[in-house]
Structure formats: C-alpha cells, structure tokens
Amino acid sequence: MRNLKLLQSLRTAELQGLGTPQGFSVRTDTGSVLLASQYSVTEFEPRSGQVLSEVSLTADGYLPEDGTGTVVGIQDLADQQSVCVATASGDVILYNLLTDQLECVGSVESGLTSMSWSPDEELVTLTTGQETIIMMTKDFEPITEVGIHQDDFGEGKFITVGWGKKETQFHGSEGKQAAQRKTAEVLPAVSWDDRRPRVTWRGDGQLFAVSAVCPQSGARKVRVWNRECVLQATSETVNGLEQALCWRPSGSLLASTQRQPNKHSVVFMEKNGLLHGDFPLPFSKDQAKVKELLWNSDSSVLAVWLEDMTPGEDGHVSTYIQLWTVGNYHWYLKQSLHFGRDPQSAPACVSWDPERPLQLHMVTRGWACLTYTWGWTTDRSLGLDATDNANVAVIDGDKILVTTFRQSVVPPPMCSYDLQLASPVNLVTFLCQPQRTNQLAAFTADGHISVYSHDTEEQSDKTTGGFRTVSRPLVLQTTYNVAVVQEEPLALRQLLWLREDVLLGLKAGLLPATSTLLLLSPALQQDSPHTLSVRSQVEVAGVVISMAHSSQTNTVALQLEDGQTRKLIWDCPEPSVVDWLDSSGCRINFPVPCVQMSLCNISGEEHLLGLTDRSHFYSGDTEVASNISSFVVYDDFLLLTTHSHTCRCLQLSTLTVKGLQAALGSDGGQNDETVRRVERGSRVVTVVPQDTRLILQMPRGNLETVHHRALVLAQLRKWLDSLRFREAFDCMRKLRINLNLIYDHNPKVFLEHVETFLTQLSSINHINLFLTELKEEDTTTTMYPCPQNSPGRSPLATNRKKVDVVCDALRSSMESMDPHKYCLSILTSHVKKSVPELEIALQKVHELRVNPPEAAGAVSAEEALKYLLFLVNVNDLYEHSLGTYDFDLVLMVAEKSQKDPKEYLPFLNMLKTLEINYQRYTIDKHLRRYSKALNHLSKCGEDHFPEVLTLVKEHKLYSEALRLCPVDSSQYKALSCAYAEDLVEQQQAEQAGLLLWRCGEPGRALQAFVSCSSWRHALCVAQQVPLRPDQLALLARDMAEKLIEHRRYSEGALLLDQYAKDCEEAISALITGAVWEEALRLIYMHNRQDIIETNLKPALLEAFSTQTSFLETQTATLIRHKNRLAVVRELKEKARMELLDEDGPDLPDAELYSEASSVMTNSKYSHSNSRISSRSSKNRRKAERKKLSLKEGSPLEDRALLYALAEIITSTDKMREEVHSLLKTLVLLQFDGQAEKLQLAYEEALQLMEAALPEVWQEGLLQSQAPVTGPNSTANSIMASFQQQRPVATQQDAETLPPPKMRNGVKWKLSILK
C-alpha cells in the first residue's frame, strides 16, 4: 500500500547540441551522461550541465554531415573506460574516454538495426539489415551469426500427444467442427511500427529475447536465445503484438504491448514464449501508442513511454511516461508524467539508472536532461484521536483507493471506497489539523488540487438493502487551480496540508541546486474562488527531498539531498528556514540522506528519525540500528519492523537516544513486551489511533492485523488509569490478556473504585470471569512488567492474600449494591478465595431455597446451586454440604448431582437416627475430619471412651484428646499411657517418661528414663518409688556403665561416687576419660593418693606419648598434602594454558583436571557423571565422596587435598583445651620435661598450620572467568575459554572451600614452661 513520492527532480539547461538525441547511456562510475546524436557523442554532468567531452561522428565519416545518419545503440563500458556506438550504416565505433580517440572496431555492410550488451558487458548482440543476429565478445571477436527468423521452435519445444484437444476427442458435432476449424488469420503489425528488431537481455545475462516482424505473416514474434546464441523458444502467435519489449531483470517475465479489439494492454510472456498475464492501459484502443517499456533495476517499477496517435490542432502529439507497480497481482498506475504537446519538451530518450533503482533519466528533443529520483512512501492520516479513521490512500491512476482501517481491514487491491478524479493522481496528503485528519487533498497531473472531506451534515450509519454502511466515503468539496507555472511535469513534487487553509508545496528553485517552498491558500478574490494562490514562498539553499510535520508541536522539518536538516517557521507573517538545533544549540543533520523521515519526542525533546534505503535507522546524527525495514511514529510510540523478522514497539517517553539504541541492539527477554515475531518481509502500514491494532503488509501484498503486546498494554494502562474498565476488560478478554492486570496495575485505585468497575462491567458473566481468573501472581512483575522509567503504581499495604482482598472487596460492594442481581458473583467470590468458603456459599443457597427472593430477575436456589456445581466438583460440594450437618442442604446438592439415591439415602437415613453428637462424629469421620470427630465423640459420654481411644491411636490425636479430658480423670491417665507407648516406639522415651511420671505411673516412668539414660529423672523417680539403698546403688552402677560406654565419663563417675559409693571406679572412669582435674579432686577427697602412682601417672605418660605422636603424624601429613597440592595446581594451570595456546581438545571441564588426570592422560580413574543424576541423594553423596580420592592423578585430586588439609587443621586446633589440661597435670606431678616437649610440639604444629593457611587458600585463587581474547588467540582457544565458564559450580566447590578458622583467642600455654 505504498505510493511513489518524487524526492528530487533535476533539470539541466538545454545543451547547444546539433540534431536530436538518438540514444544515451549513464556512466555508473561518474554519474555523467553519454548522449549520442546524428552528429556527435557528448558527455556532460547532469547536475551542473557542464559538457565534459564531445567527439564528432561526422568528421571521420562515420555519419553523414547532412544529419541523415542514425545511431542505433550506445553503451558505456566501464571496465574499458570507453563508449560503444553503433550506427545504422553498419559501423561499430569505440570511443575511448581517456584519450578522446575514436576507433571503428567493426562494420557490417548490410547495416545495423540495433545493438544490445549483456548485463555483465561480456557479450554484445547486433542485429543487421539482413535480419541476422551477430554475437561478439567484449573484445569484438565474432562468436556466431544466425538468422533471426527460424522455422524451428527451439530447444524448449513442448512435447504433446494432443490430449485434451477438441480435435482428438469424440464430442459429436462440436468435436467435428473443432477438427475442421481453420486457424485464425494472423494480423500484420500495426502501421506505425518501425519494423526494427528489439533486443532485451535477462538480468542474469543467460538469455536474451528478440522481437522482430516475421516476413511471412507480417506480425511480430518474440524468440528467446541463450548465451551461446542457440534458439530456445518462439512465442505463440499474438495478434496485435507491438514493438516494445523489455525483460524483467528478476528473470520471470518479458513485457510487451498488445493492441486488442477492445483494449490496449501490457502483456507478459514467460521464457517459453507463452503469455502470462496482462493489464490494460488507461487509454482507448487507438488513442496512444507505446514507444518503449522499461523495467527498473530491481524489477519493482515498469515505465511505459507513450505518445498520442492523433495529433492535435497544432499538429503535435502529447507524450506521457507512466510508472506502474504490482501488488497482490494488481497493477497500479503510481505516477503519470504529462509532457504536453511541445515537441521540444517531449522525451527523446528514457532510461532507468543502472545502480539507483528509483532514478529515472530522460533527455528531451530540446536537449534538456531530466533526472527524477523517486522514493516509496505510505500516505496515511496522522491523527492521534479516536475520530481518525486510520486512513491509507493508494494511488491507482485517476483513482485514489482509500482504506479506513478503524472500521475494517480490506486487503488490496480492494479498498473501503475509491475516489474518482478527472486526471491521474501524482500526490496525496491528509490534513494535519486535529479532529480533521480524515480530510484528503490530491494533486493531479493536470495541475489541480482536489479537496475531499466528509459531509458537513451529521449522518448516522445508513442501511442499504439490509446492510449497514460502515465507512462513509469522502466527498469532493472543491477543486483548486494552483497558481504555479507548469514548466514540466510534477511542478509540485511534494505537498503537505498543514491547516485547513494552508498547504505547503515544494518545487524546484529558480537557481540550480535550490528549492522553493510555497505556502498556498485559497485566493480571496471573488473572481477566482477556486484558485490556490501563493501566500508566501521561501527559497532554500539546497535540494529538499522530504518534509515532515508533527501535529503535536506543529513543527515542519526539511531534509536536503545530503542529509542536512532544516526547520521551517511557517505559522508567522514572514516564513523562514533555520537550522535544526538540539537542546544544547548544536546543529543536527543526518549522516546520509534518508528516504523516510518523521518527527518524534524523546525524553521531552523533539528529534528527527530517518530511515535510509540501506535500512540504517538514525535519530539525528546517531545511528540507532542497521536492520530496520520500516517504521512509524504513533503518539508516544515508535513501531519498527526489522530484517530479523520482528516488530518492535518502544515507548519513547521512557527512553533516551542511547536507550533506544540499546533497546534495538538487544534481542529482548522472554517476557519483553516490546518484541513480536512477524512474517518475513513485513512492513508497517499504519496504526489505528486510540486502539491496539497495527496493520502490516506482507511482501506479496496481503495485510495482517496484529495487536502488538506493547501497544496493547500501553492502551490498557491508559484505560485503567482513566477508570475505563469496560474497554479494558473487553480488550483483555478478546486478546487473552490475563485479567489480573486490572487489579495489579494499581491495587489501591481499583479497591477505591470497585463500584465503578461493577457498574461498567454490568454483566454477571464478565464479573464471574474476572473472579475465576484471579491468582496470587503479580502480573506486573512477571507477565507484563512495566516499562522502565514509567510512573510507579500505588502498592497496597496489607499482609492478606491478593485473591482474598479482591473477593472480599467485590463481595462487599455487590452485597451493598444489589445482592439479588449479583448473587452468582457473590457465590463465586466465596468459592474463589484461597481457602474456599464452600459452607458459606452453600448456606446462601439454602437461604435462597428457604426464602425465595421476589425481585424481578433474581436468581433461584436451583440456578444458584447449578452454578455452584459448575464451579466446584460435585463430590467435593456434596461432602462440604454434609459437613454443614444440614440434611436439607445435603439432599438439595445430592439431587443436582449424578449420584444414585441408593448411594446416599440409606446413609442419610441412618445418620438421622443417631444422637446429635454421635451423628456429627459419624459425619466428620466419614469426611476424614478427625479432630472435629474427636471433639464430637468426647461429648457422647464415658460409654464411648473405647471408641475415643481407638480414634486417637489410629490418627495420632493424643494432644487434642488430652486437652479434652480432665487431668484427674481415668480417661486422662489412659490416654497418657497410650501416648507414652507411642512415644517410646518413636524413640522418644524421655518424653514418654515425663507423661508417665505426671499421670502417676512411676514404675513405668523409671523404665523409660533408664532406657534413654536420663539419669537425673531416673534418680528422682527412684526416690519417689522408693527403692532400697542397695537397689538404688545397683541402678546407679548400671546407668554409670551406660554413660561410660557413651563417653560421658564425668556423669558416670558422679553416679559411681555419690550413689554407688565406689570411689575407685569413679576415679578410674575419670582417668580413662582424661578428666585429670576431677580425678585429682576425688583422689584427695577420698584420701586415695596411692592411685596417683598406680593409675594416674602411667595414664598421664601414655596420654603424653599419644598426643606427641599424633602431632607428629598431623604435621607430616600437612606438609605432604600441602606440597602435593602445589604440584597439582601447577600442573593444572600448565595443562589449561596448553589447552588454550595449542588448541587442545574442546573439553568443557578441562580446567578442573590436573595433567595426570583421566582426561589428559587417559588414567584408569576415568569416570562418567552421566548416571549420577538418576541415583538417590544418598548414593549421590556416596559417589561424590568416592570422587575425592587422594591418589595421585585421580580426578578432583586438588579438591580432596583441600578437604584433607582442612580436616587436619580443624582437628589439631580443637586440641587446645585437652592439651592445656594435660600440661597442667603434668607440671603438677613434676613431669616438666614431658610438659615442655608437648607444649613445644603443639606450638610448632599450630604455627605451621597458621603459616600454611595463606599458601593453601590463596587470595584471588579464583580469578575472573573472562574469555581469553586478543591478537594471539585462536578460534579454538577462545571457544575453550568460553566453555570454561560452564562448570562454575564444581570449580567453586573445589577452590572456594572456606579456610578453617583457628581459635587463637583460646589460652592453652603455660608460662611456667620454657
């Protein structure tokens, strides 16, 4: 849905040349034009009109001096710095542009009728006067010569056996007539045909086609030849086929023209010569003739050069050039250039630029050179309010196809309505004034501007034949004459409708490389009411190629051909043009010219956005992205499509230019609302204002409507902020946006306007839908995060769950507004709570049944129950109704369910016969509500206590049962005993003993305390029993033995000394446990100094020996492990560097292994982790421990060494108190030598370990895992460096094991020892 906009028209002054132009070629390297006439070849610069060089063709006799000679072809040869010229007399001339020398490289006696070079300039084909084709190389060496007219079809001849023809089938008389029918007579070529062959090459240079008049029939035929000049195909007979011929560069079709009895058409042929589609020209049969057809270089535009067949009164004919494009298999006439009847203004030569696809060159018969540069544009209305219909206008000849996307999406070539004009349309513009943006103005080829708008009378939607008219067409209001001299086609090349009475036109300036801006307004004179007069005009130094207007700021921006930008101050008595400046006063220009330009507001400052034909996207002089295919600015949003097949929607008010650059440079996260995938090649057409619809067009022409998530969410936020809940709800429901956003967007505001929400929704079903979708998730942080820098929402200060808050707020409002109308929604609010209030909901249904509401439209109990069954599983609802102990309610639910009455009636009848408490106990037990069942059963009397005890034991309800019984009751004692038995089974004998002791069972309590070695409680109970002294001593001795077995020497010694009265055993236990000071206390308390010599001293010396040897072992092990760890780390680093520098194996875990590991040396300790993930946690831990092997070369050896070193240091540090006690006792008993030796050994061990800590746990051991890059890196080394980042968890486990902390604050040394 794009139109062609004239960006630049360049006209050079008439050259003082002799004769008339007969051919020209554009030099791709310099941009100059080579022009041939019957006298000379001239090279000139089209911008300045300066003649660069000129050589005469008559001086050396190549052409006659009387001007009767003809040039049949001219071609620039860039790689040879030459120009090839072919004359009708048969000469092929090479003009060297460097030396200005002419050379005749060949001559044909019969003359030449055409010359055509292949696109790669490797081959040239010449057609001769003898109707032959000569093919030569670029060095003019002949390859072959063949006749144009061949009897054979060619190598691509069709193979057919006649199936499907009338002649070969039996169809009665019809078949006979078909078999006898003669072939239609072939009509000769038209009289004005020049009879010259036309040669055209396919874009890839592999095929060329020749259109020539057949000598036998006199009609034109097209023949296709390959690169070796071998005939491939001959076209079918086409009556009325004309001389024009051009092969589409993309290679799909050949274009020609055909004059038929009722129309004049452009027809297309395939390379096999068969017709393949056509489109009619907007002329009657004998009105115009087609001189040439020209495809542009990217095959997007077909130029048709026409001329009237009948001269006017002055004897001259009009000339036209039409530009056609195709979309969705429909051909659109986008531009029509009328050159009038002046013979000197008529084009003599026309050609597309070989490198710039939309640049058209032509030379008039008066030697004026015209260059038109076009650009694609989408003419859309630019309104921002809901009155704008999102109009898009498509030019199609003398029609404007208007589609109003607000009402409907009509795929092209269809439209909502079309506007018929008297002349072909060149420009379309919409009014930029707010509230009136649907009005349209069109500039036509005859120089008029037609204004269209809606009828002034307010009309409601009409119905015609039972159909409602959705889009009311615009109506022609006025057609103005433009008071501008029409010296050439498209005098106004661009047009902006700024205000209802002001139009801004752009035309070429009076001086070269200048432009003139015209402010046009309706004339005030009564004698010319339909004339647009020039109110004021502004000369611009430079060629203006595009204009942009912002309806928000009323700014008009201009762009010059070199990318410079200007601002037009137009709304003042004396308009002027100034430089475009930013907020700091610096000039802002585009680095390169942009084919599309728009104004926008970024962070409060007005910016210019531009898109080049190379997909580079700029904001001022900053390149923002380089893969943008289209964009549009709508209100606060920038919508773009990219070549990576995504559509981006960015909110400009929340971004800076750098933020915009960063946003377009990233791919977006999973929940990034600004990114949406679209079909390959999609382009933005328009955005429907105050809506969520974005219209995209696919490459083949069809349309797609998408609701971009960012656009949708922004519109939803606007609606929610303005409390338009109805519009927001409908949009979210249609587009499947989570309804939680209604609350999550601003909880405080929502709760303050709950009644507004209910009033706007009004529909009970919609309210129920909202309630059922509620969940605890905050969608503004998960699914729909708010854009950065956007205004924050007002959080709700409450600890309650979100669903409960919303349900309670809605229910409260609904009950106060109309409880009967909102009955079903009230039930939903009960059911939807985090803990469903089914009992309350059922009670409300029961109330409806007991007291039916009399209000009109109120919900009955049956309807309410049916709805409740829709929300809740029927079995759950039945059980909850049973839990209310209301049998009427139970029956009501059961009747609505699918249950068989035989299933529930006997059970309900049985329940009705029971006593009320036992009945409720039975119901609660059935519903597995055992706590409630126990409560009701406890009220049934002592006769049911056995059932109570059974229930408590089965369901472990001991605590609840004990709270229900009096403390001094037999039931309490029985429950306590049962509870104690259960605790003993759970290995909690001490708690069992407490219960038994409390309830008066000291004997059983004593057993429980003894079994768990709770000796203090056991002795207390033993005194309460009471036990005899000998029994108490025996009990104490037994418990002491258990305590000593569990290494509780001090407690065992206390029992032996105080209760068993055996001091010797007590002292022996303390010596065994190395409790030296307590042992000495008992020795001197009982006056048993003999034990010092017999037991204490030998034990002390043995302890000294043990501790000394242990310290030696720990020290030696520490040194060995520390040295090995240093070696392992060195080897591991060496292996890692070799892997990086020498491009070793691509191993993700390479940095974790030493040189002797399984990966680097194929050690026998190789293992696989692939099976570990399927093991249990216990087996996984076992497998992890197995991996920590201290064997040299084992995997993770460094990790095992670290764990071993940490264990050595920790165990040695824990000996401080034990060594301190041993030293004191050794000194007391005068073993000073041993004490000094032990203290020295322990001090050396601690110092060694403290010194080893920084060596083993080095600071900065884990350096950053940055990839190794640089000039000396290779692809493999960089990849290996990246892959080393993967096993980070394992590396951290191995290397970041925290170093053990040494308790240097614990005093253990004796200062009396040296």
mmCIF file of C-alpha atoms in Angstrom, residues 55 88 148 160 182 270 288 297 332 338 499 550 583 694 719 736 753 804 815 846 894 907 1094 1102 1110 1121 1183:
data_model
loop_
_atom_site.group_PDB
_atom_site.id
_atom_site.type_symbol
_atom_site.label_atom_id
_atom_site.label_comp_id
_atom_site.label_asym_id
_atom_site.label_seq_id
_atom_site.Cartn_x
_atom_site.Cartn_y
_atom_site.Cartn_z
ATOM 1 C CA VAL A 55 33.576 13.958 -30.195
ATOM 2 C CA ALA A 88 22.607 2.347 -38.883
ATOM 3 C CA ILE A 148 16.504 -14.021 -36.651
ATOM 4 C CA THR A 160 2.432 -33.169 -26.500
ATOM 5 C CA LYS A 182 -9.226 -23.375 -39.605
ATOM 6 C CA GLU A 270 7.308 -16.493 -19.999
ATOM 7 C CA ALA A 288 -1.950 6.159 -27.813
ATOM 8 C CA SER A 297 16.948 -2.457 -11.938
ATOM 9 C CA TYR A 332 -1.225 0.187 -10.044
ATOM 10 C CA HIS A 338 2.473 14.563 -18.955
ATOM 11 C CA ARG A 499 -4.038 23.642 8.119
ATOM 12 C CA SER A 550 4.297 16.985 13.731
ATOM 13 C CA SER A 583 18.688 21.485 23.166
ATOM 14 C CA LEU A 694 -1.166 -2.491 13.977
ATOM 15 C CA TRP A 719 -7.856 2.881 30.054
ATOM 16 C CA ARG A 736 -6.331 -13.116 26.013
ATOM 17 C CA HIS A 753 -13.431 2.233 42.579
ATOM 18 C CA ASP A 804 -8.917 -12.779 49.347
ATOM 19 C CA GLU A 815 -23.980 -7.064 48.603
ATOM 20 C CA HIS A 846 -30.012 -22.803 51.339
ATOM 21 C CA ALA A 894 -27.382 -34.645 46.003
ATOM 22 C CA PHE A 907 -26.568 -43.343 54.763
ATOM 23 C CA THR A 1094 49.315 -46.751 90.313
ATOM 24 C CA GLU A 1102 50.554 -42.626 77.931
ATOM 25 C CA PHE A 1110 49.523 -37.620 66.893
ATOM 26 C CA HIS A 1121 49.465 -32.677 51.323
ATOM 27 C CA ALA A 1183 29.508 -41.082 44.703
#
